[in-house]
């Protein structure tokens, strides 16, 4: 699996997530101190096909998620527990995971990340709804 990762700050949580990602595949790191540009850069890496999925972190996770979702074709989801991350993949076919680097403990962030990466196939019952996202004005 090819993964693109970026965080607008570095701490124990971002280091733990990055280490976990490296165990799962080939990781490209995007560096940008500006959270809008970071989120957008992660999103672009995914839609341009440089990575299968993106993982992005900022203080809240929200700013980079919002920025990533500005890129057409990106479905970025903010998750803070494994069930949310799994659901985002299953029911929304999320292709970018966003997390707070300030509020998630390293072990929780790693669990959320693993859940996101483990759930690879979207629920077929949601296929029409997921396609509908691309048709929205
Ligand atoms: O949504 C935005 C993020 O949580 C940022 O990480 C936070 O606002 C800090 O950003 P900056 O370092 O640009 O002040």
PDB file of C-alpha atoms and ligand atoms in Angstrom:
ATOM      1  CA  UNK A   1       0.000   0.000   0.000  1.00  0.00           C
ATOM      2  CA  UNK A   2       1.240   3.497  -0.858  1.00  0.00           C
ATOM      3  CA  UNK A   3       0.445   6.045   1.813  1.00  0.00           C
ATOM      4  CA  UNK A   4       0.956   9.781   1.867  1.00  0.00           C
ATOM      5  CA  UNK A   5       1.395  11.302   5.323  1.00  0.00           C
ATOM      6  CA  UNK A   6       1.698  14.818   6.626  1.00  0.00           C
ATOM      7  CA  UNK A   7       1.428  16.699   9.921  1.00  0.00           C
ATOM      8  CA  UNK A   8       1.773  20.395  10.659  1.00  0.00           C
ATOM      9  CA  UNK A   9       3.574  19.676  13.929  1.00  0.00           C
ATOM     10  CA  UNK A  10       5.570  16.794  15.346  1.00  0.00           C
ATOM     11  CA  UNK A  11       5.072  14.996  18.632  1.00  0.00           C
ATOM     12  CA  UNK A  12       4.884  11.490  20.099  1.00  0.00           C
ATOM     13  CA  UNK A  13       1.547  10.904  18.398  1.00  0.00           C
ATOM     14  CA  UNK A  14       2.690  11.865  14.908  1.00  0.00           C
ATOM     15  CA  UNK A  15       5.866   9.821  15.350  1.00  0.00           C
ATOM     16  CA  UNK A  16       3.867   6.765  16.439  1.00  0.00           C
ATOM     17  CA  UNK A  17       1.488   7.093  13.489  1.00  0.00           C
ATOM     18  CA  UNK A  18       4.349   7.480  11.035  1.00  0.00           C
ATOM     19  CA  UNK A  19       6.092   4.394  12.432  1.00  0.00           C
ATOM     20  CA  UNK A  20       2.855   2.406  12.129  1.00  0.00           C
ATOM     21  CA  UNK A  21       2.358   3.579   8.552  1.00  0.00           C
ATOM     22  CA  UNK A  22       5.882   2.533   7.630  1.00  0.00           C
ATOM     23  CA  UNK A  23       5.051  -0.988   8.779  1.00  0.00           C
ATOM     24  CA  UNK A  24       2.078  -1.020   6.413  1.00  0.00           C
ATOM     25  CA  UNK A  25       3.629   0.185   3.204  1.00  0.00           C
ATOM     26  CA  UNK A  26       5.556   2.752   1.273  1.00  0.00           C
ATOM     27  CA  UNK A  27       5.156   6.197   2.839  1.00  0.00           C
ATOM     28  CA  UNK A  28       5.551   9.537   1.101  1.00  0.00           C
ATOM     29  CA  UNK A  29       5.805  12.460   3.493  1.00  0.00           C
ATOM     30  CA  UNK A  30       4.391  15.847   2.591  1.00  0.00           C
ATOM     31  CA  UNK A  31       5.799  18.698   4.657  1.00  0.00           C
ATOM     32  CA  UNK A  32       4.054  22.033   4.914  1.00  0.00           C
ATOM     33  CA  UNK A  33       3.666  24.288   7.941  1.00  0.00           C
ATOM     34  CA  UNK A  34       0.479  25.741   6.540  1.00  0.00           C
ATOM     35  CA  UNK A  35      -2.438  23.459   7.403  1.00  0.00           C
ATOM     36  CA  UNK A  36      -4.526  24.479   4.342  1.00  0.00           C
ATOM     37  CA  UNK A  37      -1.647  23.730   1.983  1.00  0.00           C
ATOM     38  CA  UNK A  38      -0.788  20.554   3.842  1.00  0.00           C
ATOM     39  CA  UNK A  39      -4.336  19.192   3.623  1.00  0.00           C
ATOM     40  CA  UNK A  40      -4.580  20.128  -0.018  1.00  0.00           C
ATOM     41  CA  UNK A  41      -1.192  18.582  -0.778  1.00  0.00           C
ATOM     42  CA  UNK A  42      -2.180  15.301   0.847  1.00  0.00           C
ATOM     43  CA  UNK A  43      -5.453  15.318  -1.079  1.00  0.00           C
ATOM     44  CA  UNK A  44      -3.728  16.002  -4.360  1.00  0.00           C
ATOM     45  CA  UNK A  45      -1.243  13.193  -3.796  1.00  0.00           C
ATOM     46  CA  UNK A  46      -4.166  10.787  -3.438  1.00  0.00           C
ATOM     47  CA  UNK A  47      -6.239  11.948  -6.412  1.00  0.00           C
ATOM     48  CA  UNK A  48      -3.144  12.181  -8.614  1.00  0.00           C
ATOM     49  CA  UNK A  49      -2.493   8.517  -7.844  1.00  0.00           C
ATOM     50  CA  UNK A  50       0.801   8.941  -5.978  1.00  0.00           C
ATOM     51  CA  UNK A  51      -0.761   7.194  -3.008  1.00  0.00           C
ATOM     52  CA  UNK A  52      -3.654   4.840  -2.308  1.00  0.00           C
ATOM     53  CA  UNK A  53      -4.644   6.689   0.848  1.00  0.00           C
ATOM     54  CA  UNK A  54      -3.640   9.759   2.792  1.00  0.00           C
ATOM     55  CA  UNK A  55      -3.207  10.333   6.511  1.00  0.00           C
ATOM     56  CA  UNK A  56      -3.083  13.918   7.671  1.00  0.00           C
ATOM     57  CA  UNK A  57      -2.726  15.426  11.118  1.00  0.00           C
ATOM     58  CA  UNK A  58      -2.994  18.912  12.532  1.00  0.00           C
ATOM     59  CA  UNK A  59      -3.803  20.203  16.011  1.00  0.00           C
ATOM     60  CA  UNK A  60      -7.507  19.464  15.679  1.00  0.00           C
ATOM     61  CA  UNK A  61      -7.463  17.429  12.485  1.00  0.00           C
ATOM     62  CA  UNK A  62     -10.282  19.634  11.222  1.00  0.00           C
ATOM     63  CA  UNK A  63      -8.389  22.228   9.203  1.00  0.00           C
ATOM     64  CA  UNK A  64      -6.428  19.699   7.182  1.00  0.00           C
ATOM     65  CA  UNK A  65      -9.593  17.620   6.659  1.00  0.00           C
ATOM     66  CA  UNK A  66     -11.431  20.675   5.340  1.00  0.00           C
ATOM     67  CA  UNK A  67      -8.532  21.582   3.063  1.00  0.00           C
ATOM     68  CA  UNK A  68      -8.167  18.038   1.749  1.00  0.00           C
ATOM     69  CA  UNK A  69     -11.877  17.929   0.958  1.00  0.00           C
ATOM     70  CA  UNK A  70     -11.483  20.984  -1.290  1.00  0.00           C
ATOM     71  CA  UNK A  71      -9.668  18.718  -3.766  1.00  0.00           C
ATOM     72  CA  UNK A  72     -12.193  17.075  -6.112  1.00  0.00           C
ATOM     73  CA  UNK A  73     -12.216  13.328  -5.580  1.00  0.00           C
ATOM     74  CA  UNK A  74     -11.015  13.511  -1.995  1.00  0.00           C
ATOM     75  CA  UNK A  75     -13.180  12.029   0.747  1.00  0.00           C
ATOM     76  CA  UNK A  76     -11.367  13.020   3.924  1.00  0.00           C
ATOM     77  CA  UNK A  77     -12.778  11.907   7.262  1.00  0.00           C
ATOM     78  CA  UNK A  78     -11.873  13.120  10.730  1.00  0.00           C
ATOM     79  CA  UNK A  79     -11.693  10.151  13.087  1.00  0.00           C
ATOM     80  CA  UNK A  80     -10.879   9.854  16.776  1.00  0.00           C
ATOM     81  CA  UNK A  81     -11.696   6.220  17.477  1.00  0.00           C
ATOM     82  CA  UNK A  82     -11.325   3.018  15.446  1.00  0.00           C
ATOM     83  CA  UNK A  83     -15.066   2.560  14.844  1.00  0.00           C
ATOM     84  CA  UNK A  84     -15.281   5.984  13.175  1.00  0.00           C
ATOM     85  CA  UNK A  85     -12.266   5.247  10.972  1.00  0.00           C
ATOM     86  CA  UNK A  86     -13.673   1.856   9.934  1.00  0.00           C
ATOM     87  CA  UNK A  87     -17.068   3.383   9.214  1.00  0.00           C
ATOM     88  CA  UNK A  88     -15.531   6.143   7.126  1.00  0.00           C
ATOM     89  CA  UNK A  89     -13.942   3.505   4.897  1.00  0.00           C
ATOM     90  CA  UNK A  90     -16.911   1.144   4.817  1.00  0.00           C
ATOM     91  CA  UNK A  91     -19.735   3.596   4.348  1.00  0.00           C
ATOM     92  CA  UNK A  92     -18.025   6.655   2.814  1.00  0.00           C
ATOM     93  CA  UNK A  93     -15.067   5.099   0.978  1.00  0.00           C
ATOM     94  CA  UNK A  94     -12.884   7.704   2.671  1.00  0.00           C
ATOM     95  CA  UNK A  95      -9.512   8.042   0.996  1.00  0.00           C
ATOM     96  CA  UNK A  96      -7.920  10.411   3.522  1.00  0.00           C
ATOM     97  CA  UNK A  97      -7.857   9.962   7.292  1.00  0.00           C
ATOM     98  CA  UNK A  98      -7.552  13.111   9.380  1.00  0.00           C
ATOM     99  CA  UNK A  99      -6.687  13.045  13.076  1.00  0.00           C
ATOM    100  CA  UNK A 100      -5.902  15.473  15.852  1.00  0.00           C
ATOM    101  CA  UNK A 101      -2.275  15.346  16.863  1.00  0.00           C
ATOM    102  CA  UNK A 102      -3.043  17.174  20.112  1.00  0.00           C
ATOM    103  CA  UNK A 103      -5.962  15.154  21.472  1.00  0.00           C
ATOM    104  CA  UNK A 104      -5.158  11.577  20.467  1.00  0.00           C
ATOM    105  CA  UNK A 105      -2.718   9.607  22.562  1.00  0.00           C
ATOM    106  CA  UNK A 106      -0.138   7.768  20.458  1.00  0.00           C
ATOM    107  CA  UNK A 107      -1.678   4.321  21.014  1.00  0.00           C
ATOM    108  CA  UNK A 108      -5.173   5.546  20.145  1.00  0.00           C
ATOM    109  CA  UNK A 109      -3.980   7.317  17.000  1.00  0.00           C
ATOM    110  CA  UNK A 110      -2.228   4.130  15.910  1.00  0.00           C
ATOM    111  CA  UNK A 111      -5.392   2.080  16.545  1.00  0.00           C
ATOM    112  CA  UNK A 112      -7.444   4.562  14.522  1.00  0.00           C
ATOM    113  CA  UNK A 113      -4.898   4.413  11.707  1.00  0.00           C
ATOM    114  CA  UNK A 114      -4.814   0.603  11.697  1.00  0.00           C
ATOM    115  CA  UNK A 115      -8.607   0.443  11.607  1.00  0.00           C
ATOM    116  CA  UNK A 116      -8.654   2.816   8.633  1.00  0.00           C
ATOM    117  CA  UNK A 117      -6.048   0.806   6.730  1.00  0.00           C
ATOM    118  CA  UNK A 118      -7.564  -2.579   7.619  1.00  0.00           C
ATOM    119  CA  UNK A 119     -10.977  -1.761   6.163  1.00  0.00           C
ATOM    120  CA  UNK A 120     -10.258  -1.812   2.452  1.00  0.00           C
ATOM    121  CA  UNK A 121     -13.564  -2.639   0.755  1.00  0.00           C
ATOM    122  CA  UNK A 122     -16.530  -0.257   0.954  1.00  0.00           C
ATOM    123  CA  UNK A 123     -19.960  -1.666   1.749  1.00  0.00           C
ATOM    124  CA  UNK A 124     -21.670  -2.332  -1.599  1.00  0.00           C
ATOM    125  CA  UNK A 125     -24.965  -1.112  -0.126  1.00  0.00           C
ATOM    126  CA  UNK A 126     -23.409   2.353   0.000  1.00  0.00           C
ATOM    127  CA  UNK A 127     -22.067   2.380  -3.573  1.00  0.00           C
ATOM    128  CA  UNK A 128     -24.851   4.596  -4.938  1.00  0.00           C
ATOM    129  CA  UNK A 129     -24.542   7.068  -2.073  1.00  0.00           C
ATOM    130  CA  UNK A 130     -20.772   7.228  -2.470  1.00  0.00           C
ATOM    131  CA  UNK A 131     -21.131   7.808  -6.240  1.00  0.00           C
ATOM    132  CA  UNK A 132     -23.643  10.542  -5.479  1.00  0.00           C
ATOM    133  CA  UNK A 133     -20.884  12.542  -3.786  1.00  0.00           C
ATOM    134  CA  UNK A 134     -19.260  13.113  -7.175  1.00  0.00           C
ATOM    135  CA  UNK A 135     -22.518  14.353  -8.676  1.00  0.00           C
ATOM    136  CA  UNK A 136     -23.242  16.966  -6.035  1.00  0.00           C
ATOM    137  CA  UNK A 137     -23.009  20.550  -7.267  1.00  0.00           C
TER     138      UNK A 137
HETATM  139  O1  LIG B   1      -7.213  23.202  11.959  1.00  0.00           O
HETATM  140  C1  LIG B   1      -6.107  23.704  12.151  1.00  0.00           C
HETATM  141  C2  LIG B   1      -5.114  23.012  12.938  1.00  0.00           C
HETATM  142  O2  LIG B   1      -5.641  22.492  14.115  1.00  0.00           O
HETATM  143  C3  LIG B   1      -3.783  23.713  13.145  1.00  0.00           C
HETATM  144  O3  LIG B   1      -2.893  22.689  13.402  1.00  0.00           O
HETATM  145  C4  LIG B   1      -3.736  24.711  14.304  1.00  0.00           C
HETATM  146  O4  LIG B   1      -4.697  25.714  14.074  1.00  0.00           O
HETATM  147  C5  LIG B   1      -2.340  25.323  14.447  1.00  0.00           C
HETATM  148  O5  LIG B   1      -2.021  25.953  13.255  1.00  0.00           O
HETATM  149  P1  LIG B   1      -0.805  27.008  13.171  1.00  0.00           P
HETATM  150  O6  LIG B   1       0.411  26.246  13.596  1.00  0.00           O
HETATM  151  O7  LIG B   1      -0.823  27.398  11.724  1.00  0.00           O
HETATM  152  O8  LIG B   1      -1.152  28.110  14.097  1.00  0.00           O
END
